[in-house]
Coordinates of C-alpha atoms in Angstrom, one line a residue:
X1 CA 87.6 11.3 -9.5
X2 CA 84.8 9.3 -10.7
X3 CA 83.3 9.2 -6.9
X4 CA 83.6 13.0 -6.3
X5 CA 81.8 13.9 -9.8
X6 CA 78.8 11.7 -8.3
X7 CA 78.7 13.3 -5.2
X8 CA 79.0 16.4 -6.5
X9 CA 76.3 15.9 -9.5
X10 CA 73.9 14.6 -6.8
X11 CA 74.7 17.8 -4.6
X12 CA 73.7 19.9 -7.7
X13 CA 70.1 17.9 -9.0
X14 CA 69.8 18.5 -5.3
X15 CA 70.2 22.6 -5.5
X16 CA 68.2 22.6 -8.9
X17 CA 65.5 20.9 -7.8
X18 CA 65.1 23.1 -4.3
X19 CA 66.0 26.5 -6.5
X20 CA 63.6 25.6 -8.8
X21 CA 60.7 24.5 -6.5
X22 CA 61.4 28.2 -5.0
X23 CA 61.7 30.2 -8.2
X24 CA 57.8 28.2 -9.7
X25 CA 56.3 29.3 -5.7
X26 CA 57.4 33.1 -6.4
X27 CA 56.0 33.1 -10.2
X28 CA 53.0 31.2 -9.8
X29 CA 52.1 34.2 -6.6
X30 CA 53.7 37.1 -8.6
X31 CA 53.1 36.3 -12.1
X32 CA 49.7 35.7 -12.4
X33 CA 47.0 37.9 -13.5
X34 CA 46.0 39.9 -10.9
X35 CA 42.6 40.6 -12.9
X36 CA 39.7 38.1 -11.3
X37 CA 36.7 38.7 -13.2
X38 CA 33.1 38.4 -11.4
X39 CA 31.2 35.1 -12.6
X40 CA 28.4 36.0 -15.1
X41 CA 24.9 34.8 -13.8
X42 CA 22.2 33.7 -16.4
X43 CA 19.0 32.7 -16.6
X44 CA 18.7 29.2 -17.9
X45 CA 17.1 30.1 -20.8
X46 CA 19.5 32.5 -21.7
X47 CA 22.1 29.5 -21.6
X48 CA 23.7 28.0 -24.7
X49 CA 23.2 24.3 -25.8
X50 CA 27.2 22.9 -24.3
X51 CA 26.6 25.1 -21.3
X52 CA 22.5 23.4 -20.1
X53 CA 24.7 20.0 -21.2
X54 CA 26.9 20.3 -18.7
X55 CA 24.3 21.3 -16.0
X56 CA 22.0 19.4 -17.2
X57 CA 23.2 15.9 -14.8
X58 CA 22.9 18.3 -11.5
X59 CA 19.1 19.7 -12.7
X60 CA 16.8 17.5 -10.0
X61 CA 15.1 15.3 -11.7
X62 CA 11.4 16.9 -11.2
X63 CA 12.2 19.6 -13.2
X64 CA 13.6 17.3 -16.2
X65 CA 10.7 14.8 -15.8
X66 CA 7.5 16.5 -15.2
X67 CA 6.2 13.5 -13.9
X68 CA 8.2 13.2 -10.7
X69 CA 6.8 14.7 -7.5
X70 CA 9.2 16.9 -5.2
X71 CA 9.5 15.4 -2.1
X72 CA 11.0 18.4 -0.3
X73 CA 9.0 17.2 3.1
X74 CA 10.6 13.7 3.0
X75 CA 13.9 15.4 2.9
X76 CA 13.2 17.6 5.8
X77 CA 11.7 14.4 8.0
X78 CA 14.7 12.3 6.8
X79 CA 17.1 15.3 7.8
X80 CA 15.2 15.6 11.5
X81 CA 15.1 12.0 12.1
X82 CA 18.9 11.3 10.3
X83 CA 20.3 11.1 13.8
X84 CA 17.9 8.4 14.9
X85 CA 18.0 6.3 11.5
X86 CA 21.6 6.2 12.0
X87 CA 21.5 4.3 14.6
X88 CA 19.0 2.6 14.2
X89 CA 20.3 1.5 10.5
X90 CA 24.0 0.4 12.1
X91 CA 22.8 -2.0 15.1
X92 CA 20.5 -3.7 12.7
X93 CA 23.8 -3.8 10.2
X94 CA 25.4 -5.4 13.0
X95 CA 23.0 -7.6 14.0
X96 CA 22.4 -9.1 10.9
X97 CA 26.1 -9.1 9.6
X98 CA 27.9 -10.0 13.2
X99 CA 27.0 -13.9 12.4
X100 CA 27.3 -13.8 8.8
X101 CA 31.1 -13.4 9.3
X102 CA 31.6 -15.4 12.1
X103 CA 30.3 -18.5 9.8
X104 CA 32.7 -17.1 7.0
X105 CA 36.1 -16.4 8.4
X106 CA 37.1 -19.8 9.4
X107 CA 37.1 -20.3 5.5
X108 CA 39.9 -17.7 5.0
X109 CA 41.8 -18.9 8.2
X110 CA 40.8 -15.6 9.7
X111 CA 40.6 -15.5 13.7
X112 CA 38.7 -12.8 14.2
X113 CA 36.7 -9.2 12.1
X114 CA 35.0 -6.6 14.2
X115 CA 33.7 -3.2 13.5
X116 CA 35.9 -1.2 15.6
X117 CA 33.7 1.9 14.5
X118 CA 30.6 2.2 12.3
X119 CA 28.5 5.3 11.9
X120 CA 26.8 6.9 8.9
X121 CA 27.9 10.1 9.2
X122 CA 25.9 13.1 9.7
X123 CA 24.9 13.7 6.2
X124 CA 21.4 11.7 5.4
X125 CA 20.0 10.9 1.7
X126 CA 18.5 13.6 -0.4
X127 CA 15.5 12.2 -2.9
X128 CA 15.7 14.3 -6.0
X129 CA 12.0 13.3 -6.8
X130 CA 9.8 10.6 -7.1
X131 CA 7.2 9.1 -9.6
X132 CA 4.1 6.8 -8.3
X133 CA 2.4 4.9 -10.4
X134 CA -1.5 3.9 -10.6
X135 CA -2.3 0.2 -11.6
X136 CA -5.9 -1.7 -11.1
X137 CA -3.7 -4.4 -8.8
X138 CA -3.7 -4.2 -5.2
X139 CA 0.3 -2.6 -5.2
X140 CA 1.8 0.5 -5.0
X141 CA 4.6 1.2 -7.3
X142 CA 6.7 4.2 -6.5
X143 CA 10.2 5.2 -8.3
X144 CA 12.2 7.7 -6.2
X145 CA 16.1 9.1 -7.0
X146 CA 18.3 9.6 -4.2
X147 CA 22.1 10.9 -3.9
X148 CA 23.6 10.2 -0.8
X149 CA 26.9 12.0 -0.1
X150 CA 28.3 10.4 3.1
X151 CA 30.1 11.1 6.0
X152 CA 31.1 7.6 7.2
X153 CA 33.1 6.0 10.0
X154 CA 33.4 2.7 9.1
X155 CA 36.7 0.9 10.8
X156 CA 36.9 -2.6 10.2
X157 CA 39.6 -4.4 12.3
X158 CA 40.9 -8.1 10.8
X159 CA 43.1 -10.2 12.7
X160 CA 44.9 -13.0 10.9
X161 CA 48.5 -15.1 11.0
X162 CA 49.3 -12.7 14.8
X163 CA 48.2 -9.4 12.6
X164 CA 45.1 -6.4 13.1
X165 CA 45.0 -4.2 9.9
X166 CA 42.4 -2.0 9.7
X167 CA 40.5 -0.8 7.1
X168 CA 38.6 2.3 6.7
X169 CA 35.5 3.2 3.9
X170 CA 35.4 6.6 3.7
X171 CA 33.9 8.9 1.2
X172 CA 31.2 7.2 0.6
X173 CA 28.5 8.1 -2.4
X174 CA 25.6 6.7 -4.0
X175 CA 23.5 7.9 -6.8
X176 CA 20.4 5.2 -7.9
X177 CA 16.6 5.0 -9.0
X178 CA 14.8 2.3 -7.5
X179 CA 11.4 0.9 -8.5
X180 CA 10.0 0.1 -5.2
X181 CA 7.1 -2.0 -5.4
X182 CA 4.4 -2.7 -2.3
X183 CA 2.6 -5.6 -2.8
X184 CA -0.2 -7.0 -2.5
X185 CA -2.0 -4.1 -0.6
X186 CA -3.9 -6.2 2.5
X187 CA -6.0 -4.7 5.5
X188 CA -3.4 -5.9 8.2
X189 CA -0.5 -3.0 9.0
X190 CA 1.6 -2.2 7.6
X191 CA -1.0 -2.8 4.8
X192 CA 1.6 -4.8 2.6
X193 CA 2.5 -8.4 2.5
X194 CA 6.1 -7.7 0.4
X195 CA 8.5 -5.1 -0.9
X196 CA 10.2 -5.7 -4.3
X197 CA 13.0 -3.4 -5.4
X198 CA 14.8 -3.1 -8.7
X199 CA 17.4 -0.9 -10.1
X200 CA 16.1 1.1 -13.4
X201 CA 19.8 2.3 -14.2
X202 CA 23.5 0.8 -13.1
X203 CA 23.8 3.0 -9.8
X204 CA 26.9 5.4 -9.3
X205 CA 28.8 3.6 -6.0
X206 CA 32.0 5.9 -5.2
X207 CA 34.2 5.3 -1.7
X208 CA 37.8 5.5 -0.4
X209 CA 39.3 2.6 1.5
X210 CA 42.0 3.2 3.5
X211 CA 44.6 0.1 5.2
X212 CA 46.4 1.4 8.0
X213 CA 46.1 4.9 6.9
X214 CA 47.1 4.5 2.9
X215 CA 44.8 5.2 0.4
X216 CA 44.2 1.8 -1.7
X217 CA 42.5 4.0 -4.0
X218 CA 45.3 5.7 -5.4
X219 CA 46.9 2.8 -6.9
X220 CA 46.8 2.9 -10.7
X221 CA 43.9 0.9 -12.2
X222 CA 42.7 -0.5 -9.1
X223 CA 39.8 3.0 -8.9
X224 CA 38.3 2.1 -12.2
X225 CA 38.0 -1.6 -11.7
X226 CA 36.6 -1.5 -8.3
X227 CA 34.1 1.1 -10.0
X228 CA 33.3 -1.4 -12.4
X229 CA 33.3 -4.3 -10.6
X230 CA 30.4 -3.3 -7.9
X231 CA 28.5 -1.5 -10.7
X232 CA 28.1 -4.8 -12.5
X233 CA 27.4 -7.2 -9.4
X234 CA 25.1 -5.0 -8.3
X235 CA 23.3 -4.8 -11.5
X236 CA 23.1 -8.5 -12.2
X237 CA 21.2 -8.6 -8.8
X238 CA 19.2 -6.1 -9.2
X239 CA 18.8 -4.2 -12.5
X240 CA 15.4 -4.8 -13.8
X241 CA 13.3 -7.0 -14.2
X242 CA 15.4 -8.6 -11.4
X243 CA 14.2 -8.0 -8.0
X244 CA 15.0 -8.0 -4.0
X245 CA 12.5 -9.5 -2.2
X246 CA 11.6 -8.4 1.5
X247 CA 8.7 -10.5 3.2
X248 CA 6.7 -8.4 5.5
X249 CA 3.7 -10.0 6.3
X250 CA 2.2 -13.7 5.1
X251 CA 0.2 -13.3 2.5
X252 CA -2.4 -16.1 3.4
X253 CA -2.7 -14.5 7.0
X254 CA -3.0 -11.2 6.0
X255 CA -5.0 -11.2 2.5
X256 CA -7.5 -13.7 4.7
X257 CA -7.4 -16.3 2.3
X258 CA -9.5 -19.9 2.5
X259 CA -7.1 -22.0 4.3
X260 CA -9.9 -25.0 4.4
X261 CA -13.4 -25.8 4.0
X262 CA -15.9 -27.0 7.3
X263 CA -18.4 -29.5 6.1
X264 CA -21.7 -29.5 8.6
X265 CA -24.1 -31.9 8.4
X266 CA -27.5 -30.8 10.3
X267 CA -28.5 -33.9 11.3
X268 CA -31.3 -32.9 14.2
X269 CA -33.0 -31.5 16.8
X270 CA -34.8 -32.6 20.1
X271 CA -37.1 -31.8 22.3
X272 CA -37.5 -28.5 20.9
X273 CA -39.6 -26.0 23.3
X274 CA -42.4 -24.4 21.2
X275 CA -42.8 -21.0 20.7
X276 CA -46.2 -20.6 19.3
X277 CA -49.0 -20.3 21.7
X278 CA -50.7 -22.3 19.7
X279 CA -49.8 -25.8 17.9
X280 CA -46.4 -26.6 17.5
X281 CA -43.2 -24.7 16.2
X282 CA -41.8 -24.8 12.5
X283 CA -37.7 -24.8 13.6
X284 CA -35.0 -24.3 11.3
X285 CA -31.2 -24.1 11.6
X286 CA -28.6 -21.1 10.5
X287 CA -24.9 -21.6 10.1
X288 CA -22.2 -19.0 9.8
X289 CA -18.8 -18.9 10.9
X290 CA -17.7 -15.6 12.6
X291 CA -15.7 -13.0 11.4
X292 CA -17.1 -14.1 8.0
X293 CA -19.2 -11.5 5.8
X294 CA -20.5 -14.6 3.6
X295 CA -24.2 -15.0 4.6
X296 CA -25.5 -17.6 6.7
X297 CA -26.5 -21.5 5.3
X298 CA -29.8 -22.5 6.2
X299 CA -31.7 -25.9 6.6
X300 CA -34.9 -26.2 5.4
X301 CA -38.3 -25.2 7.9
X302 CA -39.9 -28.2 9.2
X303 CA -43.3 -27.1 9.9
X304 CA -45.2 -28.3 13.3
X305 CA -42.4 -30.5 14.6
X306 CA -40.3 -30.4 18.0
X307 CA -37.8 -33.2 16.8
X308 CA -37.1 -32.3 13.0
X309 CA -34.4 -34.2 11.6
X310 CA -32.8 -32.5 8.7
X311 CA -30.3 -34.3 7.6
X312 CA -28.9 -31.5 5.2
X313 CA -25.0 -31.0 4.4
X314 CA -23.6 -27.5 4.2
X315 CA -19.6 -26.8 3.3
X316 CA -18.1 -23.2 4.7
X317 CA -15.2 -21.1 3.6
X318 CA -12.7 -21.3 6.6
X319 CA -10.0 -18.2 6.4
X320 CA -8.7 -18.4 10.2
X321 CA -9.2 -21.6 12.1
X322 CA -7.8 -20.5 15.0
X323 CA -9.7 -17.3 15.6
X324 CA -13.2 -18.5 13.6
X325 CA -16.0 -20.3 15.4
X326 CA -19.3 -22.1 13.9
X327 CA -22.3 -20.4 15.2
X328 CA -25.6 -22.8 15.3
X329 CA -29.4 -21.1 15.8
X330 CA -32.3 -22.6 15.9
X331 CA -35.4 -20.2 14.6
X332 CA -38.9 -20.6 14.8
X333 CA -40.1 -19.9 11.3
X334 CA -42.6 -17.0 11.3
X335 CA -45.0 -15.8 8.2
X336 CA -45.4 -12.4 9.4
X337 CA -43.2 -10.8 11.6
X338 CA -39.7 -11.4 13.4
X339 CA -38.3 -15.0 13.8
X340 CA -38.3 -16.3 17.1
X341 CA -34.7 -17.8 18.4
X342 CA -35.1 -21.0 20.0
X343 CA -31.5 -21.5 21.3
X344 CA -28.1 -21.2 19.7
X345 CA -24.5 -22.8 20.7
X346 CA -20.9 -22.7 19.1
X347 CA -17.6 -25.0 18.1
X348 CA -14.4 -23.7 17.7
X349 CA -12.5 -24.5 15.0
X350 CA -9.3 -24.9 16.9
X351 CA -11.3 -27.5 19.2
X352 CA -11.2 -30.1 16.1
X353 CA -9.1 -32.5 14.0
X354 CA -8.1 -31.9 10.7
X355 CA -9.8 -34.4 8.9
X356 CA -11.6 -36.3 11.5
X357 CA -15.4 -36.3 11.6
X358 CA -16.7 -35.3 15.0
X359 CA -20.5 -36.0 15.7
X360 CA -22.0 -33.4 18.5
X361 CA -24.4 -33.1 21.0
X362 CA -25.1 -29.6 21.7
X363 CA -27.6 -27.9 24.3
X364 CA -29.2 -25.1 23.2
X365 CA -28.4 -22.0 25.1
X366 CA -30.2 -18.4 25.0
X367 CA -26.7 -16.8 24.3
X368 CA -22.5 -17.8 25.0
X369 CA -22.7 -16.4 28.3
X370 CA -21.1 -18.7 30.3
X371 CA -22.3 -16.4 33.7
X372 CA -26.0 -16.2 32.3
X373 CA -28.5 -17.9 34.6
X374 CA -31.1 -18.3 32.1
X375 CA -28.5 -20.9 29.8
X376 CA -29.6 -23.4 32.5
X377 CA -32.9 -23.3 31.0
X378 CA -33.9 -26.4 29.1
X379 CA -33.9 -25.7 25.3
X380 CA -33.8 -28.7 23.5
X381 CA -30.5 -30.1 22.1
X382 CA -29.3 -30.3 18.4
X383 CA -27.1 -32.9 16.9
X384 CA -24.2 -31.7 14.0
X385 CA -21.4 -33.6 12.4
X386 CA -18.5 -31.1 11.4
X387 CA -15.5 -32.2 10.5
X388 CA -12.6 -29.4 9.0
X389 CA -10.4 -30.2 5.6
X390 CA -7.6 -27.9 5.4
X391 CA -6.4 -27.3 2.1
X392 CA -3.4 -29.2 0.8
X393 CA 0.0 -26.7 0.7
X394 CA -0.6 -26.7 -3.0
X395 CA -3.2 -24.6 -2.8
X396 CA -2.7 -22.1 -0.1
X397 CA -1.1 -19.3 -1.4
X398 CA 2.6 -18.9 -0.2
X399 CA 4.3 -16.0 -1.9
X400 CA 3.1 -12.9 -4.1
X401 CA 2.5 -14.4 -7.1
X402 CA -0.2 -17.3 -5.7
X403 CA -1.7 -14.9 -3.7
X404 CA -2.6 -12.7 -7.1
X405 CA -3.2 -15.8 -8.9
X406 CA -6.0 -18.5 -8.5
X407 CA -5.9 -21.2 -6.6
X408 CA -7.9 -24.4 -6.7
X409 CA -11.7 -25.3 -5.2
X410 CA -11.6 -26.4 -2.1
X411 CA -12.2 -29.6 -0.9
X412 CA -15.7 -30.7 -1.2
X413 CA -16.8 -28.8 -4.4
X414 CA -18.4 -30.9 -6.7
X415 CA -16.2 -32.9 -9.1
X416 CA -15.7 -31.4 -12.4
X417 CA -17.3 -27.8 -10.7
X418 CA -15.7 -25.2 -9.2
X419 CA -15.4 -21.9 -7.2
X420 CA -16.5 -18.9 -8.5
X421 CA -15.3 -16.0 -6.5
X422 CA -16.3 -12.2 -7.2
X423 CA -14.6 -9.2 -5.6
X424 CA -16.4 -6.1 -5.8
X425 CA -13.3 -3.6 -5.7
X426 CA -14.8 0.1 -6.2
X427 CA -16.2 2.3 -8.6
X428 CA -15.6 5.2 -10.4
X429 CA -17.9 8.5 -11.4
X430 CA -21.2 7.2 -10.3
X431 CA -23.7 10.1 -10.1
X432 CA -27.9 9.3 -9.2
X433 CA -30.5 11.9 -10.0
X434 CA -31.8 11.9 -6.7
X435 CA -29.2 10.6 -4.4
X436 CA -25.8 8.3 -4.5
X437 CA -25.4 5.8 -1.8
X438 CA -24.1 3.1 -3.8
X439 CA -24.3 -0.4 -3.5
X440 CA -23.6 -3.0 -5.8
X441 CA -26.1 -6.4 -6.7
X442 CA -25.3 -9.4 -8.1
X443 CA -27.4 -11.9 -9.6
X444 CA -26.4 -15.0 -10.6
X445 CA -28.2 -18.6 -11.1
X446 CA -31.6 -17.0 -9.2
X447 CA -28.9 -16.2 -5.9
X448 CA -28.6 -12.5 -4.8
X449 CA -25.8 -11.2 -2.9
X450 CA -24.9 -7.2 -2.2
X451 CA -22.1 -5.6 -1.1
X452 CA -22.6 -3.0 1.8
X453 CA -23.8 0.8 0.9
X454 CA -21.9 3.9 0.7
X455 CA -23.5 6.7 1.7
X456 CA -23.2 10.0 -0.2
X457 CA -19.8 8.5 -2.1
X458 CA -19.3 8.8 -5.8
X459 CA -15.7 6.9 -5.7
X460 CA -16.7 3.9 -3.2
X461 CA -14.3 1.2 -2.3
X462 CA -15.7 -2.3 -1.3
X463 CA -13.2 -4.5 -1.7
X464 CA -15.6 -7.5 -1.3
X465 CA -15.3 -10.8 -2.1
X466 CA -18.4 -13.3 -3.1
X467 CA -18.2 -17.1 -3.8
X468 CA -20.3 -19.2 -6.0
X469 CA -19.8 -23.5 -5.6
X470 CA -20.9 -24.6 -9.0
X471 CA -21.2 -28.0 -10.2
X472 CA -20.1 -27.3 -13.5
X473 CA -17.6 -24.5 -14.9
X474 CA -19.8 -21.4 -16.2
X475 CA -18.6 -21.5 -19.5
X476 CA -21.8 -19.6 -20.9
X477 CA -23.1 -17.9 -18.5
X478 CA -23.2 -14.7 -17.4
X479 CA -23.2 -12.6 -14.0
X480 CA -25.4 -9.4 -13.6
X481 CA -24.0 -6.8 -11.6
X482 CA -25.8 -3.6 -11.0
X483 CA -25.0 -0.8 -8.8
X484 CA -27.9 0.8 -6.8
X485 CA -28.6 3.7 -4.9
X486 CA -30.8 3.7 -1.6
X487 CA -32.1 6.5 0.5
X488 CA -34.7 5.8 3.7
X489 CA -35.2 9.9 3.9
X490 CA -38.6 10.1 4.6
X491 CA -41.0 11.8 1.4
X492 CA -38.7 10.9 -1.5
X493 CA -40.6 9.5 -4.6
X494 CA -37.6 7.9 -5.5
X495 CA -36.0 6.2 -2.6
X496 CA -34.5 3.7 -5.0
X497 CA -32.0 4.4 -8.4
X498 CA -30.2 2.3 -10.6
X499 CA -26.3 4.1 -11.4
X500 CA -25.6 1.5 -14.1
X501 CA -25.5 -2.1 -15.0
X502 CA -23.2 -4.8 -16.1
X503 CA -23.5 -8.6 -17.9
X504 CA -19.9 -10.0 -17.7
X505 CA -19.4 -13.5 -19.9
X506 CA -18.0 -15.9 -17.4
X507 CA -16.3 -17.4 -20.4
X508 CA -13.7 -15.4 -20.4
X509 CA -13.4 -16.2 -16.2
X510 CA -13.1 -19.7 -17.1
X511 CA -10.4 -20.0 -19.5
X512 CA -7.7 -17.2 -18.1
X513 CA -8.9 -18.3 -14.3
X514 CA -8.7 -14.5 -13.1
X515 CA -9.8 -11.4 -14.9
X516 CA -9.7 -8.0 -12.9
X517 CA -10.7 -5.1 -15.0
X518 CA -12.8 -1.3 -15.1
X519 CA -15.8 -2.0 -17.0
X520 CA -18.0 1.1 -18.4
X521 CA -22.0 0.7 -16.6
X522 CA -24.7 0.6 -19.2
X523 CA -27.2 3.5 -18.8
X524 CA -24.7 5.5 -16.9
X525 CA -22.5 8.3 -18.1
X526 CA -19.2 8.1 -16.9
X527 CA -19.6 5.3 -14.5
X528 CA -16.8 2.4 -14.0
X529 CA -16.8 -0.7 -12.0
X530 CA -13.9 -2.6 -11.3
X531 CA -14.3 -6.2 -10.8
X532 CA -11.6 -9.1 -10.6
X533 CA -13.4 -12.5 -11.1
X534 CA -11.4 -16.0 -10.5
X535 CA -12.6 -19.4 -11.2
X536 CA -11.4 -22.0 -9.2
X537 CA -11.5 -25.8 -10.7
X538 CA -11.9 -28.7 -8.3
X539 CA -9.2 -31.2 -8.8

């Protein structure tokens, strides 16, 4: 009896749980209210308080913050070229992951992991908005916020211990608001040296994994703590003020910093041909090194005299010394009038020893010409020591922060001196009566130096940089900088204007090492000049 009153109470849960499945299907479809209302449509203003709450995290985020930018256009290009990125975005995945977990698996006695599948999906990113932000440094700081609703088809296949699971990501979603920073700004594309990202908020990371076709998901607890779990890794890495580097470009390559110092020593010159018609020549020497906009060193004139010796020492900034060459002319000295060039010759860089003095014998030529008949004409020769002194790697700038920062005088600058270097940036509102071509001078311990003009530009950008070698630092001194205006039109009664005028205390320079700021011009009305300053101590 006591088996056939199971059997039959099992029969019966059985029938009572189909009848009743039955009977819920025909009253859920019968039963209900047949009355669907339409859905009311309001203007947002017309909405109450709980109602714009819940809305509110689905507003895009230019129309909460009237600071963002819409950046409808970026969608549309990221939406044409989604196809393209896709791909592009997975093979570089693979190539950079592909050894990364061939390295790993023997760890985890795992033979083999390959992506049997891995695509994107066919929905791209959407930026909500986007915020940029104007600073006096050379960087570009930009804050966008993206939701990216995915699509994806990534199948990862594991083999281990004579078994291939695979497991799926699908699903996949990301909400975040990176601060994306481009730094320092550099005249070499891409035009950046580095790009730092930071998280401003925890990001929202939501995907499905699947293992042979289950859903690890839906086990209890497991959703929540994977939630978690990647929330706070990823936020330990990178919520601000942490940061993810990316290196583009080397900063000392691209920003053109010194990487050295040439030290020339004008010993000579012989059997000099005269230019004069009468009486003898008065010859002097000019140094530059090219693709330099520093001006030229010159000797003394030594008047009347075929084989001056000179004997004079002159240090140059080297930036590049396999690209840069030292240029030597030879001038006749002239009163009134042009110049004359006696003859001229070069040294590469790249041709020398680091630290190795190198005494030269060089013809003078009419020009570099290696094909040009007249170079076999005799000139006279000039004798040069150079030798080149790269900087120690102490003091060449390796990563952001050194390349924003100062670094020390070269080798060569006077002990207990220094470097002063000027960059002209730009400047800001500068209006002339007559005309505004502006230029900006500098005047410091009786030497004059100029950046280049702008014509017809009340907003000019320079970005020139000027050095001073000082035996001594410039505690207190000051540097005169005022910005000009020039005009060669023909009839003007003033072909010449002063926009405004500057003394900066070099104090200050000395004891932070770099100052860069806007400074108001005296006798000007709204006129600014930015102006970063470093010194640079000798060691």
């Amino acid at each position: 009896m006591g088996v056939i009153s199971a059997i039959m109470g099992a029969f019966g849960f059985g029938i009572g749980i189909a009848l009743g499945l039955v009977i819920g299907y025909f009253l859920f479809i019968f039963i209900q209210s047949s009355d669907v209302e339409n859905p009311e449509i309001r203007p947002l203003v017309d909405q109450d308080e709980p109602t714009l709450q819940r809305m509110f995290p689905e507003i895009p985020i230019w129309v909460k913050n009237p600071d963002h930018d819409r950046v409808d256009w970026l969608n549309k290009f990221i939406e044409l070229m989604w196809p393209y990125l896709d791909k592009a975005i997975c093979k570089t995945i693979l190539a950079t992951t592909e050894p990364m977990i061939k390295e790993q698996t023997p760890q985890y006695k795992i033979d083999e992991v390959t992506f049997d599948s891995l695509t994107l999906g066919s929905l791209p990113p959407t930026f909500q908005g986007m915020k940029v932000y104007t600073t006096d440094e050379k960087e570009i700081i930009m804050e966008p916020s993206f939701k990216w609703a995915a699509n994806p088809n990534i199948l990862v296949g594991i083999k281990a211990f004579g078994l291939r699971p695979t497991v799926q990501v699908v699903d996949l979603q990301v909400f975040a608001s990176p601060r994306i920073t481009l730094k320092p700004l550099v005249p070499t594309f891409p035009c950046f040296c580095k790009i730092l990202v930071s998280l401003m908020d925890k990001p929202h990371v939501d995907f499905g994994i699947k293992l042979g076709g289950a859903d690890l998901m839906s086990i209890p607890g497991l959703y929540g703590f994977v939630q978690e779990l990647i929330k706070d890794q990823v936020a330990n890495m990178y919520l601000w003020p942490k940061v993810l580097e990316v290196p583009v470009l080397d900063p000392a390559k691209a920003m053109r910093r010194p990487v050295g110092m040439l030290n020339v020593k004008v010993i000579k010159a012989m059997k000099l041909k005269k230019k004069d018609l009468l009486g003898a020549s008065d010859p002097y020497a000019k140094l530059n090194l090219t693709d330099d906009k520093l001006p030229s060193k010159k000797t003394t004139v030594k008047h009347k005299n075929l084989n001056p010796e000179w004997n004079e020492e002159f240090n140059l900034v080297v930036k590049d010394p396999e690209v840069q060459v030292l240029e030597i002319m030879v001038y006749d000295w002239e009163s009134v009038g042009k110049h004359d060039k006696m003859g001229m010759n070069a040294v590469p860089l790249k041709d020398l020893t680091p630290e190795e003095p190198k005494t030269l014998t060089l013809d003078l030529l009419k020009n570099m010409d290696p094909n040009d008949t007249q170079n076999e004409k005799s000139r006279g020769q000039i004798v040069v020591s150079v030798m080149y002194k790269p900087f120690g790697e102490d003091n060449v700038p390796t990563d952001i922060e050194e390349v924003s920062a100062t670094q020390k005088a070269p080798a060569g600058t006077p002990v207990g001196g220094g470097l002063l270097v000027v960059i002209i940036h730009e400047g800001e509102d500068l209006e002339g009566k007559h005309h505004t071509n502006p230029s900006v001078r500098m005047l410091f311990h009786g030497e004059e130096k100029r950046t280049k003009p702008m014509k017809k530009n009340r907003d000019p950008r320079w970005e020139e940089e000027f050095t001073f070698t000082l035996e001594e630092p410039p505690t207190n001194e000051r540097i005169h900088l005022e910005v000009v205006s020039t005009s060669k039109r023909m009839g003007l009664i003033h072909p010449k204007e002063s926009l405004g005028y500057i003394d900066i205390n070099l104090g200050d320079v000395v004891e932070n090492k770099r100052i860069n700021e806007k400074y108001h011009l005296i006798d000007s009305k709204n006129g600014r000049l930015q102006v970063e300053m470093q010194w640079r101590a000798s060691a």
